[in-house]
Coordinates of C-alpha atoms and ligand atoms in Angstrom, one line a residue:
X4 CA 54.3 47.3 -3.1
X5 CA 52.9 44.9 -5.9
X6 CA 50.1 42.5 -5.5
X7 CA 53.1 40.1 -5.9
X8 CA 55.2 41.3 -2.7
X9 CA 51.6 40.9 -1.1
X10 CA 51.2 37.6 -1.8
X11 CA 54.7 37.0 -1.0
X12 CA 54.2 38.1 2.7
X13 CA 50.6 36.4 3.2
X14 CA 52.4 33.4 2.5
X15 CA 55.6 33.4 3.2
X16 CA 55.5 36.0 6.0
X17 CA 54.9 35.7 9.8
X18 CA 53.7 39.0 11.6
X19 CA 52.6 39.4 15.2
X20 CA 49.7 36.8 16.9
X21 CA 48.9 35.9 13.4
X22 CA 48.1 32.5 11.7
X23 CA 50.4 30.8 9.1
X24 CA 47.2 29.4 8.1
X25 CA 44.4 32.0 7.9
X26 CA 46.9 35.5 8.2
X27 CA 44.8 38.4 8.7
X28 CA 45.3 41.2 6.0
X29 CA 48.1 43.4 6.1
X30 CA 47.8 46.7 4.7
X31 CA 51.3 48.1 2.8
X32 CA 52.4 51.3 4.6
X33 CA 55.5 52.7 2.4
X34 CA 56.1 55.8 4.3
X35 CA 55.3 57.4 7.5
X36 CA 55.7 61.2 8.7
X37 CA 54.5 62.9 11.9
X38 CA 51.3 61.2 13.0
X39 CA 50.6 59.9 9.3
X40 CA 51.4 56.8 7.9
X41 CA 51.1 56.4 4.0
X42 CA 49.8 53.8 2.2
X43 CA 50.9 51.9 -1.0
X44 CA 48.3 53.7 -2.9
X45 CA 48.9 57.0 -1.5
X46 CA 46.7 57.5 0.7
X47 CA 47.1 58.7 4.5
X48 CA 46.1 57.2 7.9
X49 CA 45.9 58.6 11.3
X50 CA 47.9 56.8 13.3
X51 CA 46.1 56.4 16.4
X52 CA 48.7 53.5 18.1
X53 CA 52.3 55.0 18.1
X54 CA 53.0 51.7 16.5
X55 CA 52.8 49.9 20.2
X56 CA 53.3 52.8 22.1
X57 CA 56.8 53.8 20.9
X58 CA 56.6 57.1 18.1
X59 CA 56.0 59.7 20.8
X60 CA 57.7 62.1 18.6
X61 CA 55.8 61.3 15.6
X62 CA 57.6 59.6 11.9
X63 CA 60.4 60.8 10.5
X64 CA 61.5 63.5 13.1
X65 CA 64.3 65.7 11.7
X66 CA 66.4 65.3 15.5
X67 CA 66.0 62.0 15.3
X68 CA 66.6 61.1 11.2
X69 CA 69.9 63.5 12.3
X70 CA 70.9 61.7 14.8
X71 CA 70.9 58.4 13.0
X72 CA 72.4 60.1 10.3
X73 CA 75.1 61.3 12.2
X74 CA 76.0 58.1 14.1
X75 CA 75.6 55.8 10.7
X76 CA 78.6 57.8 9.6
X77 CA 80.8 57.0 12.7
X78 CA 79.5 53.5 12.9
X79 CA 76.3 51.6 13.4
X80 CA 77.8 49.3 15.5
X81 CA 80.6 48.1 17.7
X82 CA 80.8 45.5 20.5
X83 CA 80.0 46.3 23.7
X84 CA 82.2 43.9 25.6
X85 CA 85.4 45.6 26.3
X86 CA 84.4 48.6 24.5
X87 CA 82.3 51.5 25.2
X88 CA 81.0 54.6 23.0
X89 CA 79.8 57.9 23.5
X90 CA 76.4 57.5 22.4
X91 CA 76.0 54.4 24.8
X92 CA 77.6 57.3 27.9
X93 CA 75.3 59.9 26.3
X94 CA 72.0 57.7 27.0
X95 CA 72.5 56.3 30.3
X96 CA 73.7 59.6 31.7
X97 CA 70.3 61.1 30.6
X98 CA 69.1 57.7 32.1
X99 CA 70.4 57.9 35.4
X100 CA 69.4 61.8 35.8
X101 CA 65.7 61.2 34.4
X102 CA 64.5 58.5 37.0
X103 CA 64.6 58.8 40.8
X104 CA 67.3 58.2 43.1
X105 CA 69.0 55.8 43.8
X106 CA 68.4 54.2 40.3
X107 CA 71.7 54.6 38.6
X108 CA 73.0 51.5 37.3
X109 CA 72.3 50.6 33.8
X110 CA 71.7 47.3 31.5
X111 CA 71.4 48.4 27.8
X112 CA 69.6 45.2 26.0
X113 CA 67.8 45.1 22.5
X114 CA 64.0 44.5 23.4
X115 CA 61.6 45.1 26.2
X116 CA 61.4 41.4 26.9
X117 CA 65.2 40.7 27.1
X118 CA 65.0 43.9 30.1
X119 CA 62.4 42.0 31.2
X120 CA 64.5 38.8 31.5
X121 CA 67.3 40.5 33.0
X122 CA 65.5 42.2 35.3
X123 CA 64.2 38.7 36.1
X124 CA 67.5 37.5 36.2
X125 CA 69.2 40.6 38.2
X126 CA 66.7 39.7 41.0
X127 CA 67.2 36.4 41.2
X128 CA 70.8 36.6 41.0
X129 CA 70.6 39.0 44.2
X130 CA 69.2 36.8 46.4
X131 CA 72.0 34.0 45.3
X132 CA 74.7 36.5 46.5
X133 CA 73.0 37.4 49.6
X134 CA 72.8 33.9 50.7
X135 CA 68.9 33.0 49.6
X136 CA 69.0 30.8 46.5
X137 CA 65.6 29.6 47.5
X138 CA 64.2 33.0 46.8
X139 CA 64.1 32.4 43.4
X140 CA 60.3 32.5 42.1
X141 CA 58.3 35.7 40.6
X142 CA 55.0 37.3 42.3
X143 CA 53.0 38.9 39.9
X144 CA 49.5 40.1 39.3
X145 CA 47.0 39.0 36.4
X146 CA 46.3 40.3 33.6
X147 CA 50.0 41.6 33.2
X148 CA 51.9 41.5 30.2
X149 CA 55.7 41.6 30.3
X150 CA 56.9 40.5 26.7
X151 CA 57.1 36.7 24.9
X152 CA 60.3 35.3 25.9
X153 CA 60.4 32.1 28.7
X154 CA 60.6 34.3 31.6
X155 CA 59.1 37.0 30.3
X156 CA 55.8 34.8 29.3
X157 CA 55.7 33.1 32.9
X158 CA 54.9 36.6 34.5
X159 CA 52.5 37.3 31.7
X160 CA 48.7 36.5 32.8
X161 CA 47.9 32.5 32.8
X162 CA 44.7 32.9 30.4
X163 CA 45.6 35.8 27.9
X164 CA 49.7 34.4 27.9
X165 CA 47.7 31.3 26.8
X166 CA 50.0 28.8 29.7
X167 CA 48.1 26.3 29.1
X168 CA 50.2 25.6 25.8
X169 CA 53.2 25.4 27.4
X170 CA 52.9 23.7 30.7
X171 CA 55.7 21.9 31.7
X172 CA 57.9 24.2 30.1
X173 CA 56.8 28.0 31.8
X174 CA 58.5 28.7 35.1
X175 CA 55.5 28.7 37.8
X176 CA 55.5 31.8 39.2
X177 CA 52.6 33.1 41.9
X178 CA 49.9 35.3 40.9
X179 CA 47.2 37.7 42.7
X180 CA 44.1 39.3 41.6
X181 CA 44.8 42.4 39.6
X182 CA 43.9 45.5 41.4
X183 CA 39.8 46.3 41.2
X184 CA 39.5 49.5 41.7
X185 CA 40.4 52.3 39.0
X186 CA 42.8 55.4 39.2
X187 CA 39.9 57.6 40.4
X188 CA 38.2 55.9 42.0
X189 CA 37.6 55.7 45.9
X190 CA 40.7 53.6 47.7
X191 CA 39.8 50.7 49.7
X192 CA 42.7 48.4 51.2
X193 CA 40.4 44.9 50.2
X194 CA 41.7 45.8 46.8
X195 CA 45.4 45.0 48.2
X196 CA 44.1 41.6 50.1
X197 CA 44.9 39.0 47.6
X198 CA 48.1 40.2 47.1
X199 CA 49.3 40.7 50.4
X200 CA 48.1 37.0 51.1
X201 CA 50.6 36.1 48.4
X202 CA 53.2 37.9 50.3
X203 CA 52.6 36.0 53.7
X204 CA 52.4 33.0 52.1
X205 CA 55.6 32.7 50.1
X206 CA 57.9 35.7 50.5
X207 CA 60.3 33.1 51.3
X208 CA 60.1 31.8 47.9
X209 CA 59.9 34.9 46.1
X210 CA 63.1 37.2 44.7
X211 CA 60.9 39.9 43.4
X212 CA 57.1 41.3 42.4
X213 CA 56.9 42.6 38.8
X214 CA 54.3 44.8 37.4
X215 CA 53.3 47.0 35.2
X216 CA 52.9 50.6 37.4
X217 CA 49.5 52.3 37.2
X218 CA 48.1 50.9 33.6
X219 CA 48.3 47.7 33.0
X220 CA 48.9 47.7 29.2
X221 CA 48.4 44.6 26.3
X222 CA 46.9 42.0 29.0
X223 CA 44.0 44.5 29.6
X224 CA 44.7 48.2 29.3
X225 CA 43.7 48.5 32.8
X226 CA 44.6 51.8 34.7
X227 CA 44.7 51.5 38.6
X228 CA 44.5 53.4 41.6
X229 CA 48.1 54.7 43.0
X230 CA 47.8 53.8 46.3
X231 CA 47.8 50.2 44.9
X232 CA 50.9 50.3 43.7
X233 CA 52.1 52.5 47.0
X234 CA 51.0 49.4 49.1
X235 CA 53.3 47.1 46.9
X236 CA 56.1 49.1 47.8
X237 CA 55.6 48.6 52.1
X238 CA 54.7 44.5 51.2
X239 CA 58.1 44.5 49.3
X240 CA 60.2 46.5 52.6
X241 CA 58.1 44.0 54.4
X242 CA 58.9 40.8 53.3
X243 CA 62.1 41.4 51.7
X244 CA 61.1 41.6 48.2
X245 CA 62.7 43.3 45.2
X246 CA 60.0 45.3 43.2
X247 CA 60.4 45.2 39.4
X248 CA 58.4 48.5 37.7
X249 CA 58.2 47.4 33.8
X250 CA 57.9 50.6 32.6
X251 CA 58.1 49.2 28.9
X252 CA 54.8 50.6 27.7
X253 CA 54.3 53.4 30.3
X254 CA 57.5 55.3 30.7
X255 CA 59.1 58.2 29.1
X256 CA 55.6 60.3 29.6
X257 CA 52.9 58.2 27.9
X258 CA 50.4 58.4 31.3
X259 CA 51.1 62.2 32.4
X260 CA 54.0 61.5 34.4
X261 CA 57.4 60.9 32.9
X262 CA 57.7 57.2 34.8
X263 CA 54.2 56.0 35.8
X264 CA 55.5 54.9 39.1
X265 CA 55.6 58.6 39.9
X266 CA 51.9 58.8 40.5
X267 CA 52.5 56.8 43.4
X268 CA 55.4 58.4 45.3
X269 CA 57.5 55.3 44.9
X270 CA 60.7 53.8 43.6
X271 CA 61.0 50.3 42.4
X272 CA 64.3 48.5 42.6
X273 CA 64.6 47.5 39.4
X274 CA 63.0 49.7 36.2
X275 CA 62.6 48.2 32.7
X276 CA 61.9 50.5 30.2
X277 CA 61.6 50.2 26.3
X278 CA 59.8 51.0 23.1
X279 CA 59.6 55.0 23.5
X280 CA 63.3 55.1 24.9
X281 CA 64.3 55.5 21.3
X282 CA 61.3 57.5 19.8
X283 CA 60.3 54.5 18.3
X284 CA 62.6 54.6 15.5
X285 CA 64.3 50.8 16.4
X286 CA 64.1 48.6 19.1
X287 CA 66.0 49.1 22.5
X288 CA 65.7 48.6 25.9
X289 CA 67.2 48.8 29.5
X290 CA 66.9 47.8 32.9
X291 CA 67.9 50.3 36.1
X292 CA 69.1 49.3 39.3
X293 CA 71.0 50.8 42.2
X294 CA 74.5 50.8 43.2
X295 CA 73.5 48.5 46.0
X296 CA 71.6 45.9 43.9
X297 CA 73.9 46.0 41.1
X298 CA 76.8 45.0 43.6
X299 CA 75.3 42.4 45.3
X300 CA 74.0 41.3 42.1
X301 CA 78.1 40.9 41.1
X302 CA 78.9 39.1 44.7
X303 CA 78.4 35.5 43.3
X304 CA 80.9 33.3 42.5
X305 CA 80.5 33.9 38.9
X306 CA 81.8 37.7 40.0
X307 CA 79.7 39.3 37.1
X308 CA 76.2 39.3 35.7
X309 CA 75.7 36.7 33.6
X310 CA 74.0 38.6 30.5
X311 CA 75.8 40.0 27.1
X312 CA 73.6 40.1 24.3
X313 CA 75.4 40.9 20.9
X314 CA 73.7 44.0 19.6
X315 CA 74.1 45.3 23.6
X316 CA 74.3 49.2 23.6
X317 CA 73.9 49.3 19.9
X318 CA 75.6 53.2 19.0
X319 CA 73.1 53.9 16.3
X320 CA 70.2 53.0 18.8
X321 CA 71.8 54.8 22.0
X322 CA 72.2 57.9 19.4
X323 CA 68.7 57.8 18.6
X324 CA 67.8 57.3 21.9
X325 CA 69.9 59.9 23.5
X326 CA 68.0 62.4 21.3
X327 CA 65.1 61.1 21.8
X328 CA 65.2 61.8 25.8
X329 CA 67.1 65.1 25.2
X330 CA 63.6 66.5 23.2
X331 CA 61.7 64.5 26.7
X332 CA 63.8 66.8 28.6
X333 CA 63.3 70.1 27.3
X334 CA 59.4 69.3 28.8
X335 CA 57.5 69.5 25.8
X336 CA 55.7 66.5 26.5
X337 CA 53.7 67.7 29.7
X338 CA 51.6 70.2 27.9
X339 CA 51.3 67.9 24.9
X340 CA 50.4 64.6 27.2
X341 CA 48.0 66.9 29.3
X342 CA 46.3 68.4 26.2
X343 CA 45.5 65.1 24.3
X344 CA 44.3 63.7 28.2
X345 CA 41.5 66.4 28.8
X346 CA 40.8 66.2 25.0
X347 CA 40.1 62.5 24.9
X348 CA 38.3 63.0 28.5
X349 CA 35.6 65.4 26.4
X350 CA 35.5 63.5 23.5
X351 CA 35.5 59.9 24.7
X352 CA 32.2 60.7 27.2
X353 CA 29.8 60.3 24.2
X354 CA 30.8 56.8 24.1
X355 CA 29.8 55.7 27.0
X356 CA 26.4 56.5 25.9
X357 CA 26.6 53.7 22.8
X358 CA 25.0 50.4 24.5
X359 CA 27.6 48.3 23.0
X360 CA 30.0 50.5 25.2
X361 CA 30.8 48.7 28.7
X362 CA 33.4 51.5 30.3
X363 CA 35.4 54.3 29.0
X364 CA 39.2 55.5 30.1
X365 CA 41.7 57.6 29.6
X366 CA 44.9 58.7 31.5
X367 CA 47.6 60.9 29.9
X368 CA 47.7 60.1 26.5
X369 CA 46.1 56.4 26.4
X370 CA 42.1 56.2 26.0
X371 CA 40.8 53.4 25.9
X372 CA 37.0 52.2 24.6
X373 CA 35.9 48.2 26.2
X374 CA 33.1 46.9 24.3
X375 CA 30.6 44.6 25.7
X376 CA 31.5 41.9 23.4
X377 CA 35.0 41.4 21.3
X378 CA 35.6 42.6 17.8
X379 CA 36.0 41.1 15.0
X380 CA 39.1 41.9 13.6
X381 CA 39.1 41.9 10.0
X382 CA 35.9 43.5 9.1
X383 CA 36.6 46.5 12.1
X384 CA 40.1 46.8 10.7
X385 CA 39.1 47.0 7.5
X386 CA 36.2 50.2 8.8
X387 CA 38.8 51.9 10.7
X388 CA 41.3 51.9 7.3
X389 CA 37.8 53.4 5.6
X390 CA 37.6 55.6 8.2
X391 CA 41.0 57.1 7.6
X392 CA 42.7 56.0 11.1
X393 CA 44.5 53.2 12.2
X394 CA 43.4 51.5 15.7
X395 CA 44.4 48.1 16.3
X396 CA 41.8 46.7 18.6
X397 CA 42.1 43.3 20.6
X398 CA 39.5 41.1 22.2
X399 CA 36.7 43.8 23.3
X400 CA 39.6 46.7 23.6
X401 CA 39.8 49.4 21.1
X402 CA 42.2 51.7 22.5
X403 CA 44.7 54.7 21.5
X404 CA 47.8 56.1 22.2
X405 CA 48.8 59.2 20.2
X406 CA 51.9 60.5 19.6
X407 CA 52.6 63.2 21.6
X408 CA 52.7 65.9 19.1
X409 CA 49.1 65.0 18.0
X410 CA 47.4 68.2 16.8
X411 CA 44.0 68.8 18.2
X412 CA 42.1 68.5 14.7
X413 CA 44.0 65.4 14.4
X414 CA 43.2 63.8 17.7
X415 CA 39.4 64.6 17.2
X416 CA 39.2 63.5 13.4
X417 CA 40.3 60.4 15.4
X418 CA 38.2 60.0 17.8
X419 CA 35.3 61.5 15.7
X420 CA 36.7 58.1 13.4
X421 CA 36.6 55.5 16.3
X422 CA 32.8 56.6 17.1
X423 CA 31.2 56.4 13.7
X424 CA 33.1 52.9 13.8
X425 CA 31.7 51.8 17.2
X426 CA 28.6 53.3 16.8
X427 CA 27.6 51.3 13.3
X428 CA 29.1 47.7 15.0
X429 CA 25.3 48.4 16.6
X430 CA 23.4 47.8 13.3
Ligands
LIG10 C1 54.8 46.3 29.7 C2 55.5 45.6 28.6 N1 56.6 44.8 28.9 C3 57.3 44.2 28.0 C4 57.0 44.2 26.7 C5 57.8 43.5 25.6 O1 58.5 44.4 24.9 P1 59.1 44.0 23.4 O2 57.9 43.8 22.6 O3 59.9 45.1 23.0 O4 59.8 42.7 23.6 C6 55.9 45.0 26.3 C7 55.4 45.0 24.9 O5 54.3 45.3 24.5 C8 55.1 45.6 27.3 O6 54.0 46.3 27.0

């Protein structure tokens, strides 16, 4: 890239939570392979993010490049009203069969928000056809993040979703104080209070509960004890609630088990999962039901769920992803997700040591460092980039999520990275 395309993008250019005004800098990456991403000047970063979660299997996997290969030469694309494919059959077959009973009906959309707006939409839908089109608001707990489209925002925590700036326009939906205590720690019911409040108060209100199972990812990477999520389950068979699991961020193996809401013995009625489904290499999504939720869902007037978005089942993306899943199936993943968890376990404990450090934690392959006080995000960027890593922190969160295939002299060159980083923002 010349300093000319750079300028180009700093002006003309808008890339995530940036300003038009004062854009952070962007550093070129021109290539990418396994758990390496190459710069415009040749030289080679650790990648410590999976690029939000999503390259399990590292860059430029052969499988995968084949697979896209192979369907590019079919087609890329093809309408998915009135038409179907075998890469579109491929993937939600592998779907259905990876997550529990009685999940088995399947919405392919393009992005983790859209599945989280048609999961939104699925619920409220339901209660329309069972007779309850007053059951039509979301609970929620803070500090979740579910994706930055209308519906999706309204579920996202008030503060970090920044409501305020569109009041007026944001569905109001109910919150509860996220869950206190951590995934180790001691259980004690008061941590379920404020939510079970919510429940008395306005199950009559509310189609469904959505959350983020076990770690609560971009509004806090918070990871939370099981039997929190367990309780959610009886409040929803209580008071007649449908419970939403967006796995978007924690599915497909990320936190030791291949769906996070496995750590709790449970099933949610609706599942939203994302950004992994494809190894990363292009954005899909879908959202899981039942056979019995998916009926009722139908049993309106309208006779059909009303959601079709153009690139719906794309067959170069279900190709990907069907390959993707096939290398999650052959198991791989456990030993790998296990290995980089007791490895950032030993090597994250001499951070907690650092007084700028406020708590350390990890679970399956996510660690995650909270400082005392935020970063600043150039100039800790920029030392990272030094460093030979790239860790995108935010607010007083620098956290990692490897790829899977992470070798251990690569995982502790990381971390080994991170510390000298943290350690000199004490000078
Ligand atoms: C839990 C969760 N839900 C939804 C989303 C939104 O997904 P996307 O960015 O693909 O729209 C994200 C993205 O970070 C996420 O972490």
């Amino acid at each position: 890239m010349t300093p000319s395309d750079l300028a180009f993008d700093k002006q003309h250019i808008w890339h995530p939570y940036t300003s038009l005004i004062s854009p952070l800098p962007c550093i070129p990456i021109v290539s990418a392979h396994g758990v390496r991403l190459t710069l415009a000047d040749g030289r080679e970063l650790i990648d410590g993010m999976s690029s939000w979660w999503s390259t399990i299997h590292g860059y430029n996997h052969p499988r995968l490049n084949q697979a896209a290969k192979d369907q590019i030469d079919k087609m890329s694309h093809v309408m998915f009203g009135g038409i179907t494919h075998p890469s579109a059959v491929a993937l939600c077959r592998k779907l259905v069969a990876m997550t529990a009973a009685p999940l088995d009906r399947v919405f392919i959309s393009d992005s983790g928000s859209v599945a989280v707006e048609v999961a939104l939409k699925m619920a409220i839908q339901y209660w329309v056809a069972k007779g309850s089109p007053r059951k039509n608001r979301m609970l929620t707990i803070e500090h979740g993040y579910h994706g930055d489209t209308f519906a999706a925002m309204s579920v996202c925590d008030p503060v970090n979703g920044m409501h305020d700036l569109f009041s007026g326009v944001l569905s109001l939906q109910l919150f509860a104080k996220a869950p206190q205590i951590g995934f180790d720690q001691p259980w004690d019911d008061s941590d379920i209070e404020s939510l079970e409040r919510l429940f008395q108060l306005h199950h009559q209100e509310a189609a469904a509960i959505i959350l983020e199972p076990i770690v609560q990812g971009a509004g806090g990477m918070r990871i939370y004890h099981p039997n929190y999520l367990k309780a959610v389950r009886r409040l929803c068979d209580k008071y007649d609630v449908l419970l939403i699991c967006d796995e978007i961020a924690t599915g497909f193996g990320r936190t030791g088990k291949l769906f996070a809401y496995e750590h709790s013995d449970i099933v949610p009625d609706i599942l939203c999962v994302g950004k992994a489904l494809t190894g990363g290499y292009m954005s899909l999504a879908a959202t899981i039901t039942s056979q019995a939720i998916g009926e009722m869902v139908c049993n309106t007037a309208a006779g059909v769920f009303m959601h079709g978005p153009t690139f719906m089942g794309n067959p170069l993306a279900c190709a990907v992803a069907a390959e993707s899943l096939s290398m999650l199936e052959e198991g791989n993943w456990q030993h790998q997700v296990l290995a980089i968890e007791s490895q950032l376990k030993a090597q994250f404990k001499p951070f907690s040591m650092l007084t700028n450090v406020r708590d350390v934690r990890v679970l399956g392959a996510i660690g995650v460092i909270e400082l005392t006080e935020a970063v600043e995000m150039e100039s800790i960027s920029a030392a990272f980039v030094e460093q030979g890593i790239w860790v995108r922190p935010f607010g007083k969160l620098v956290y990692i999520m490897p790829q899977y295939i992470i070798s251990e002299q690569d995982l502790t060159a990381l971390t080994t990275a991170i510390y000298n980083v943290i350690q000199k923002l004490n000078d």
